[in-house]
Every structure is written in C-alpha cells, then in structure tokens.
Amino acid sequence: MSNVNSSNPVPKPSPSALRPQSRIYIAGHRGLVGAAILRKLQQEGYSNLITVSHDVLDLTRQKDVEVFFEKEKSEYVFLAAAKVGGILANDNFPADFIRDNLLIQNNVIHSAYRSGVRKLLFLGSSCIYPKYAPQPMREEHL
C-alpha cells in the first residue's frame, strides 16, 4: 500500500516516521558515527534526544539496559555503540571484542523490542575484516 494520495503527489508520513518531538535514543553518541547522527538530528530540529555515557549505563549489563529502556520509553533507537579499539586491539583480544559487542547488540535490540520501540537502526562495526585482505574487499576474501 502506497503512502501517496493520487490527488496529492506528496507522500504522507508513515505512522512510524520520526517527528521532531520523538523520543530518540542514540547509543554510542560519543563515537564517530553516533556523534554524527546526534549532530544531524540536532541540526534537523529533533529535540527529545536521549544520550547516556558508558560510565552511567554499561550496555553489556542486561538488567541495566532493561531498566533503562523501561524508564526512558524511547520510540526510536540508533544503535551505534560498540567496543572499539582498532585492528591491533581486535587482533590481540578478539574474543573480548566479539563477546562485548554481542552483549551490547543483544541487550539493546531485545530491550528495545520488549519496550515497544517503533524502529531501530543497527550499525555494525567495519573493523572486523582481515588485516591483509585485498582492496576492494570481496566476500570470498573473508
């Protein structure tokens, strides 16, 4: 079903479309991507933005994440949070990185679902590729 009315070619906003007053949680707002999302939303006039730093909310702790989502009642989530450290750190501590990042994504996605979040955008890490892969990288190089 289209959101375009035949007598008016301007698309109608979908019921799940962001509005300036929407409650939007940006997980990872201090990182490169999360900070860019936060700036863009602020520039576009979104005023009900929810941010919380790692020292206040550890996204690897399931119960803490559940309580946060119950309290904040976010409508939309941008999930840009991750444990990062670059290729060398990923190479030296691969199990730690994958464990923490799986905990973060699972806790946030599940709590968002259970609390009724309308939409969630999950941004995965690009620092998970082999160090010596040919560029541009193709799937068979992994």
Short mmCIF file of C-alpha atoms in Angstrom, two decimals:
data_model
loop_
_atom_site.label_atom_id
_atom_site.label_comp_id
_atom_site.label_asym_id
_atom_site.label_seq_id
_atom_site.Cartn_x
_atom_site.Cartn_y
_atom_site.Cartn_z
CA MET A 1 0.00 0.00 0.00
CA SER A 2 1.43 3.35 -1.01
CA ASN A 3 1.66 6.41 1.20
CA VAL A 4 0.99 8.63 -1.83
CA ASN A 5 -2.52 10.01 -2.38
CA SER A 6 -3.40 10.03 -6.10
CA SER A 7 -4.83 13.56 -5.90
CA ASN A 8 -1.82 14.83 -3.96
CA PRO A 9 1.59 13.52 -5.08
CA VAL A 10 3.27 14.48 -1.78
CA PRO A 11 3.88 11.32 0.28
CA LYS A 12 2.14 11.15 3.65
CA PRO A 13 4.44 10.40 6.55
CA SER A 14 4.20 6.81 7.70
CA PRO A 15 2.90 6.21 11.24
CA SER A 16 6.40 5.17 12.25
CA ALA A 17 8.13 8.27 10.82
CA LEU A 18 10.36 10.33 13.08
CA ARG A 19 8.86 13.57 14.33
CA PRO A 20 10.75 16.49 15.92
CA GLN A 21 9.32 15.57 19.34
CA SER A 22 10.01 11.80 19.02
CA ARG A 23 11.93 10.19 21.89
CA ILE A 24 15.15 9.08 20.17
CA TYR A 25 17.93 7.15 21.90
CA ILE A 26 21.38 7.33 20.30
CA ALA A 27 23.51 4.50 21.72
CA GLY A 28 27.16 5.31 21.13
CA HIS A 29 26.68 9.06 20.81
CA ARG A 30 30.33 9.75 21.71
CA GLY A 31 31.74 7.61 18.89
CA LEU A 32 32.39 8.71 15.32
CA VAL A 33 29.11 7.50 13.81
CA GLY A 34 26.90 8.09 16.85
CA ALA A 35 28.19 11.66 17.25
CA ALA A 36 27.45 12.37 13.58
CA ILE A 37 23.91 11.02 13.98
CA LEU A 38 23.39 13.15 17.09
CA ARG A 39 24.64 16.30 15.33
CA LYS A 40 22.43 15.66 12.29
CA LEU A 41 19.32 15.09 14.40
CA GLN A 42 20.05 18.28 16.37
CA GLN A 43 20.54 20.24 13.13
CA GLU A 44 17.24 18.88 11.81
CA GLY A 45 15.39 20.15 14.89
CA TYR A 46 14.90 16.94 16.87
CA SER A 47 14.74 17.99 20.49
CA ASN A 48 13.90 14.87 22.52
CA LEU A 49 17.24 13.10 22.10
CA ILE A 50 18.34 10.59 24.71
CA THR A 51 22.04 10.04 25.29
CA VAL A 52 23.80 8.35 28.16
CA SER A 53 27.51 7.67 28.53
CA HIS A 54 29.15 4.32 29.23
CA ASP A 55 30.10 5.36 32.78
CA VAL A 56 26.37 5.77 33.55
CA LEU A 57 24.99 2.82 31.54
CA ASP A 58 27.05 -0.25 30.65
CA LEU A 59 25.25 -1.74 27.65
CA THR A 60 26.84 -5.14 28.30
CA ARG A 61 24.77 -5.44 31.51
CA GLN A 62 21.39 -6.86 30.51
CA LYS A 63 19.39 -5.83 33.60
CA ASP A 64 20.72 -2.26 33.46
CA VAL A 65 19.72 -1.99 29.80
CA GLU A 66 16.25 -3.37 30.51
CA VAL A 67 15.71 -0.85 33.33
CA PHE A 68 16.96 1.99 31.12
CA PHE A 69 14.51 1.15 28.32
CA GLU A 70 11.61 0.76 30.76
CA LYS A 71 12.39 4.19 32.24
CA GLU A 72 13.17 6.15 29.06
CA LYS A 73 10.32 4.90 26.83
CA SER A 74 12.33 5.51 23.64
CA GLU A 75 10.36 5.41 20.39
CA TYR A 76 13.38 5.15 18.09
CA VAL A 77 16.90 3.82 18.60
CA PHE A 78 20.10 4.39 16.66
CA LEU A 79 22.47 1.62 17.81
CA ALA A 80 25.99 2.82 17.07
CA ALA A 81 27.54 1.66 20.36
CA ALA A 82 30.35 -0.87 20.32
CA LYS A 83 33.58 -1.80 21.99
CA VAL A 84 36.22 -0.46 19.62
CA GLY A 85 39.98 -0.39 19.63
CA GLY A 86 41.22 -0.67 16.09
CA ILE A 87 42.70 -3.56 14.17
CA LEU A 88 45.58 -4.23 16.60
CA ALA A 89 43.31 -4.42 19.67
CA ASN A 90 40.84 -6.58 17.74
CA ASP A 91 43.70 -8.85 16.71
CA ASN A 92 45.07 -9.12 20.27
CA PHE A 93 41.72 -9.55 22.07
CA PRO A 94 39.28 -10.97 19.51
CA ALA A 95 37.13 -12.92 21.97
CA ASP A 96 36.70 -9.91 24.27
CA PHE A 97 35.57 -7.69 21.41
CA ILE A 98 33.11 -10.15 19.94
CA ARG A 99 31.70 -11.02 23.39
CA ASP A 100 31.17 -7.40 24.44
CA ASN A 101 29.76 -6.34 21.08
CA LEU A 102 27.35 -9.29 21.01
CA LEU A 103 26.22 -8.42 24.54
CA ILE A 104 25.67 -4.78 23.56
CA GLN A 105 23.69 -5.53 20.43
CA ASN A 106 21.65 -8.33 22.01
CA ASN A 107 20.81 -6.32 25.13
CA VAL A 108 19.83 -3.18 23.24
CA ILE A 109 17.88 -4.92 20.47
CA HIS A 110 15.99 -7.19 22.87
CA SER A 111 15.19 -4.41 25.35
CA ALA A 112 14.10 -2.12 22.52
CA TYR A 113 11.76 -4.82 21.22
CA ARG A 114 10.33 -5.61 24.66
CA SER A 115 9.74 -1.94 25.48
CA GLY A 116 7.88 -1.22 22.24
CA VAL A 117 10.45 0.80 20.28
CA ARG A 118 8.93 1.63 16.88
CA LYS A 119 12.14 1.46 14.82
CA LEU A 120 15.75 0.53 15.49
CA LEU A 121 18.70 1.17 13.20
CA PHE A 122 21.67 -1.09 13.99
CA LEU A 123 25.06 -0.05 12.65
CA GLY A 124 27.67 -2.82 12.74
CA SER A 125 31.40 -2.37 13.03
CA SER A 126 33.63 -2.23 9.97
CA CYS A 127 36.72 -3.24 11.96
CA ILE A 128 36.08 -6.96 11.64
CA TYR A 129 37.87 -7.68 8.39
CA PRO A 130 41.19 -9.43 7.87
CA LYS A 131 44.23 -7.19 8.17
CA TYR A 132 45.76 -8.26 4.85
CA ALA A 133 42.63 -8.61 2.71
CA PRO A 134 42.93 -7.24 -0.83
CA GLN A 135 41.15 -3.95 -1.50
CA PRO A 136 38.45 -3.53 -2.54
CA MET A 137 37.39 -6.44 -0.38
CA ARG A 138 35.01 -9.09 -1.68
CA GLU A 139 33.09 -11.69 0.32
CA GLU A 140 35.35 -14.53 -0.75
CA HIS A 141 38.35 -12.72 0.82
CA LEU A 142 36.93 -13.25 4.31
#
